[in-house]
Backbone as CSV, one residue per row, in Angstrom:
resi,resn,N_x,N_y,N_z,CA_x,CA_y,CA_z,C_x,C_y,C_z
1,MET,41.633,-29.684,19.427,42.348,-29.010,18.278,41.329,-27.390,17.977
2,THR,42.073,-26.425,17.587,41.067,-25.304,17.095,40.914,-25.272,15.713
3,THR,39.926,-24.663,15.283,39.506,-24.528,13.971,40.644,-23.320,13.399
4,TRP,40.962,-22.566,14.296,42.186,-21.455,13.791,43.392,-22.269,13.153
5,SER,43.752,-22.941,13.775,45.163,-23.744,13.554,45.069,-24.498,12.106
6,TYR,43.954,-25.191,12.064,43.819,-25.673,10.482,43.805,-24.923,9.473
7,ALA,43.130,-23.831,9.706,42.821,-22.574,8.804,44.106,-21.926,8.213
8,LEU,44.848,-21.331,9.554,45.952,-20.984,9.453,47.208,-21.291,8.667
9,ILE,47.071,-22.997,8.676,48.267,-23.778,7.641,47.352,-23.798,6.501
10,LEU,46.502,-24.107,6.363,45.779,-24.108,4.919,46.088,-22.981,4.203
11,VAL,45.938,-21.627,4.900,46.054,-20.286,4.419,47.512,-20.244,4.307
12,LEU,48.404,-20.620,4.828,49.898,-20.569,4.921,50.015,-21.440,3.485
13,ALA,49.612,-22.589,3.294,49.998,-23.565,2.106,49.435,-23.104,0.929
14,GLY,48.278,-22.472,1.148,47.573,-22.109,-0.457,48.374,-20.778,-0.728
15,ALA,49.198,-19.889,0.042,49.639,-18.680,-0.347,50.938,-19.090,-0.895
16,THR,51.411,-19.861,-0.228,52.971,-20.584,-0.719,52.724,-21.617,-1.832
17,ALA,51.575,-22.199,-2.102,51.212,-23.181,-3.579,51.000,-22.104,-4.753
18,VAL,50.339,-20.568,-4.289,50.561,-19.737,-5.215,51.571,-19.214,-5.567
19,LEU,52.810,-18.764,-4.736,53.975,-18.533,-4.859,54.919,-19.544,-5.816
20,LEU,54.764,-20.812,-5.358,55.092,-22.069,-6.047,54.987,-22.179,-7.758
21,LEU,53.295,-21.965,-8.039,52.726,-22.141,-9.221,53.099,-21.189,-10.071
22,VAL,53.263,-19.587,-9.312,53.853,-18.447,-10.264,54.942,-18.719,-10.738
23,ASP,55.912,-19.349,-9.954,57.531,-19.462,-10.178,57.414,-20.584,-11.229
24,LEU,56.603,-21.608,-10.969,56.659,-22.586,-11.735,56.399,-22.236,-13.443
25,ILE,55.171,-21.349,-13.151,54.754,-21.041,-14.977,56.203,-20.136,-15.670
26,ARG,56.386,-19.300,-14.505,57.286,-18.572,-14.889,58.885,-19.276,-15.354
27,ASP,58.801,-20.664,-14.999,59.977,-21.495,-15.344,61.418,-20.938,-14.440
28,ARG,61.253,-21.037,-13.211,62.011,-20.346,-12.256,62.514,-21.619,-11.524
29,SER,63.655,-21.715,-10.931,64.239,-23.122,-10.241,63.873,-22.327,-8.847
30,THR,64.004,-23.315,-7.756,63.504,-23.093,-6.385,64.526,-21.593,-5.882
31,GLN,63.771,-20.914,-5.310,64.440,-19.828,-4.657,64.265,-19.969,-3.208
32,ASP,65.212,-18.691,-2.605,65.276,-18.784,-0.821,63.716,-18.409,-0.352
33,SER,63.039,-17.811,-0.985,61.711,-17.346,-0.759,60.916,-18.426,-0.244
34,HIS,61.019,-19.630,-1.269,60.369,-20.693,-1.425,60.733,-21.425,0.059
35,TYR,61.909,-21.607,0.369,62.215,-22.419,1.640,61.911,-21.744,2.866
36,LEU,61.665,-20.241,2.585,61.543,-19.345,3.965,59.993,-19.769,4.014
37,ALA,58.948,-19.800,2.926,57.979,-20.022,3.005,57.451,-21.546,3.661
38,LEU,58.204,-22.297,3.221,58.061,-23.728,3.577,58.740,-23.855,5.256
39,ALA,59.525,-22.744,5.533,59.926,-22.992,7.002,58.864,-22.247,7.962
40,VAL,57.850,-21.380,7.327,57.087,-20.893,8.129,55.769,-22.101,8.272
41,ILE,55.580,-22.539,7.153,54.386,-23.870,7.439,55.060,-24.816,8.157
42,GLU,56.483,-24.985,8.008,57.090,-26.087,9.094,56.820,-25.585,10.892
43,VAL,57.226,-24.438,11.085,56.832,-24.103,12.285,55.287,-24.164,12.807
44,ALA,54.623,-23.736,11.816,52.983,-24.002,12.398,52.460,-25.239,12.350
45,VAL,53.367,-25.984,11.641,52.789,-27.530,11.725,53.500,-28.258,13.201
46,LEU,54.663,-27.771,13.575,55.117,-28.343,14.961,54.403,-27.710,16.020
47,LEU,53.755,-26.609,15.910,53.170,-26.010,16.831,51.770,-26.712,16.863
48,GLN,51.319,-27.302,15.765,49.998,-28.263,15.812,50.361,-29.710,16.328
49,LEU,51.400,-30.032,15.926,51.978,-31.111,16.510,52.043,-31.062,18.021
50,VAL,52.403,-30.342,18.790,52.389,-30.428,20.027,50.922,-29.688,20.913
51,ALA,50.394,-28.767,20.231,49.225,-28.602,20.751,48.054,-29.873,20.147
52,GLY,48.301,-30.725,19.275,47.527,-31.633,18.754,47.506,-32.918,19.984
53,CYS,48.972,-33.184,20.410,49.122,-34.181,21.608,48.325,-33.707,22.935
54,VAL,48.525,-32.314,23.251,47.950,-31.884,24.334,46.298,-32.179,24.056
55,ALA,45.785,-31.874,23.224,44.354,-31.573,23.021,44.235,-33.065,23.166
56,LEU,44.584,-33.999,22.306,44.399,-35.408,22.403,44.369,-36.109,23.787
57,ALA,45.597,-35.599,24.678,45.271,-36.085,25.984,44.186,-35.792,26.920
58,ARG,43.911,-34.636,26.514,42.741,-33.996,27.299,41.361,-33.974,26.951
59,THR,41.056,-34.639,25.937,39.812,-34.843,24.992,39.082,-36.197,25.822
60,GLU,37.587,-35.859,25.575,36.889,-37.063,25.635,36.161,-37.597,24.470
61,ARG,36.383,-37.051,23.554,36.178,-37.281,22.188,36.393,-38.671,21.574
62,ASP,35.469,-39.360,20.786,36.103,-40.478,20.422,37.152,-40.149,19.140
63,VAL,38.218,-40.333,19.175,39.111,-39.923,18.047,40.112,-41.278,18.449
64,GLU,40.862,-41.842,17.275,41.723,-42.861,17.264,42.814,-42.006,17.237
65,GLY,43.715,-42.206,18.334,44.813,-41.382,18.873,46.100,-41.780,18.033
66,ALA,45.908,-43.273,17.778,47.664,-43.579,16.984,47.225,-43.045,15.397
67,VAL,46.082,-43.100,14.881,45.964,-42.403,13.602,46.253,-40.972,13.804
68,PHE,45.656,-40.365,14.656,45.764,-38.906,14.672,47.364,-38.555,14.903
69,ILE,48.036,-38.951,15.840,49.275,-38.580,15.985,49.943,-39.044,14.698
70,SER,49.940,-40.214,14.255,50.672,-40.261,13.076,50.306,-39.283,11.839
71,TYR,49.074,-38.893,11.669,49.168,-37.784,10.804,49.703,-36.675,11.078
72,LEU,49.651,-36.199,12.349,50.471,-35.026,12.841,51.791,-34.761,12.465
73,VAL,52.320,-36.077,12.955,53.811,-36.421,12.524,54.412,-36.472,11.030
74,THR,53.317,-36.933,10.363,53.548,-37.044,8.857,53.153,-35.517,8.240
75,VAL,52.647,-34.985,8.839,52.363,-33.583,8.212,53.591,-32.801,8.340
76,ALA,54.205,-33.220,9.439,55.469,-32.180,10.179,56.381,-32.791,9.348
77,LEU,56.379,-34.154,8.909,57.432,-34.618,8.190,57.588,-34.071,6.552
78,ALA,56.570,-33.473,5.986,56.080,-33.445,4.686,57.115,-32.062,4.403
79,PRO,57.106,-31.067,4.722,58.026,-30.067,4.144,59.338,-30.453,4.441
80,VAL,59.920,-31.229,5.292,61.249,-31.499,5.447,61.871,-32.234,4.397
81,ALA,60.831,-33.260,3.985,61.124,-34.424,3.113,61.128,-33.325,1.582
82,GLY,60.031,-32.605,1.532,60.060,-31.638,0.201,61.018,-30.912,-0.102
83,ALA,61.648,-30.412,1.098,62.739,-29.252,1.300,64.047,-30.374,0.859
84,LEU,64.366,-31.413,1.356,65.374,-32.205,1.325,65.585,-32.718,-0.271
85,PHE,64.475,-33.154,-1.036,64.389,-33.386,-2.610,64.651,-32.216,-3.344
86,SER,64.014,-31.242,-2.983,64.361,-29.987,-3.813,65.727,-29.536,-3.568
87,LEU,66.428,-29.558,-2.468,67.382,-29.217,-2.443,68.765,-29.856,-3.276
88,ALA,68.238,-31.142,-3.266,69.012,-32.270,-4.406,68.838,-31.679,-5.894
89,GLU,67.908,-31.044,-6.095,67.628,-30.762,-7.744,67.290,-29.670,-7.693
90,ARG,68.014,-28.260,-7.521,67.342,-26.962,-7.349,67.323,-26.238,-9.066
91,SER,66.084,-26.872,-9.746,65.700,-26.479,-10.825,64.216,-26.610,-10.907
92,ARG,63.934,-26.691,-12.173,61.908,-26.399,-11.956,61.764,-27.524,-11.269
93,VAL,62.336,-28.488,-11.811,61.711,-29.856,-10.719,61.859,-29.681,-9.190
94,GLY,62.481,-29.241,-8.844,62.782,-28.873,-7.315,61.554,-27.842,-6.681
95,THR,61.173,-26.853,-7.619,59.828,-26.431,-7.382,58.824,-27.111,-7.630
96,THR,58.612,-27.760,-8.243,57.781,-28.829,-8.632,57.313,-29.941,-7.335
97,VAL,58.519,-30.332,-6.772,58.752,-31.083,-5.332,57.974,-30.223,-4.245
98,LEU,58.517,-29.125,-4.282,57.900,-28.100,-3.074,56.607,-28.033,-3.238
99,LEU,56.080,-27.843,-4.449,54.745,-27.888,-4.610,53.741,-28.911,-4.004
100,LEU,54.377,-30.074,-4.520,53.563,-31.313,-4.391,53.860,-31.406,-2.860
101,ALA,54.814,-31.020,-2.006,55.134,-31.266,-0.420,53.851,-30.277,0.354
102,VAL,53.617,-28.972,-0.559,52.676,-28.157,0.213,51.155,-28.600,-0.011
103,ALA,51.030,-29.470,-1.263,49.609,-29.846,-1.306,49.583,-31.119,-0.266
104,THR,50.559,-31.738,0.014,50.494,-32.708,0.851,50.154,-32.549,2.137
105,VAL,50.450,-31.529,2.633,50.234,-30.779,3.818,49.071,-30.346,3.734
106,ALA,48.536,-29.600,2.539,47.131,-29.228,2.641,46.249,-30.455,2.475
107,GLY,46.546,-31.545,2.058,45.490,-32.598,2.037,45.526,-33.347,3.401
108,MET,46.697,-33.183,4.111,46.499,-34.146,5.204,45.955,-33.257,6.008
109,GLU,46.090,-31.739,6.112,45.005,-31.325,7.074,43.627,-31.350,6.883
110,VAL,43.168,-31.392,5.963,41.913,-31.838,5.956,41.558,-33.034,6.410
111,ARG,42.240,-34.194,6.545,42.137,-35.259,6.731,42.361,-35.489,8.575
112,LEU,43.354,-34.389,8.697,43.101,-34.319,10.502,42.030,-33.739,10.853
113,TRP,41.536,-32.765,10.278,39.966,-32.361,10.640,39.000,-33.154,10.735
114,ASP,39.115,-34.146,9.691,38.063,-35.179,9.690,38.067,-36.149,10.805
115,ILE,39.503,-36.537,11.319,39.830,-37.345,12.266,39.585,-36.671,13.583
116,TRP,40.061,-35.659,13.910,39.583,-35.019,15.012,37.979,-34.687,15.131
117,SER,37.420,-34.547,14.057,35.759,-34.683,14.197,35.244,-35.524,14.598
118,GLY,35.998,-36.769,14.279,35.340,-38.235,14.395,34.824,-38.765,13.393
119,SER,34.985,-38.151,12.067,34.779,-39.123,10.909,35.554,-40.078,10.636
120,HIS,35.202,-41.167,10.229,36.060,-42.276,10.138,35.966,-42.622,8.654
121,GLY,35.107,-42.098,7.908,35.071,-42.251,6.462,35.999,-42.342,5.165
């Protein structure tokens, strides 16, 4: 796995979080731009899922494969789950749910980096 893939996803998640926070402070419900930003994150994490599986198959590192793959799959499902819950409640609460989904992606990316680096703590 490459550092730039983690960095790209963290930057996308950060920019989306700022967009969501601004709209949350302005008391706005979910917008199409929120879902578009979430879709961009989803494409990036799906690419990371494929690249991560290939990298795991080729590596000689001491990586817990099942844990690593489960994190990759879960981080790919988080934006989808957030979007589905947000679509059910298209209000300020929906914006908050999207923010939580984006924060989950960012947090799991940090943990993925730890797992790939071999940290087990």
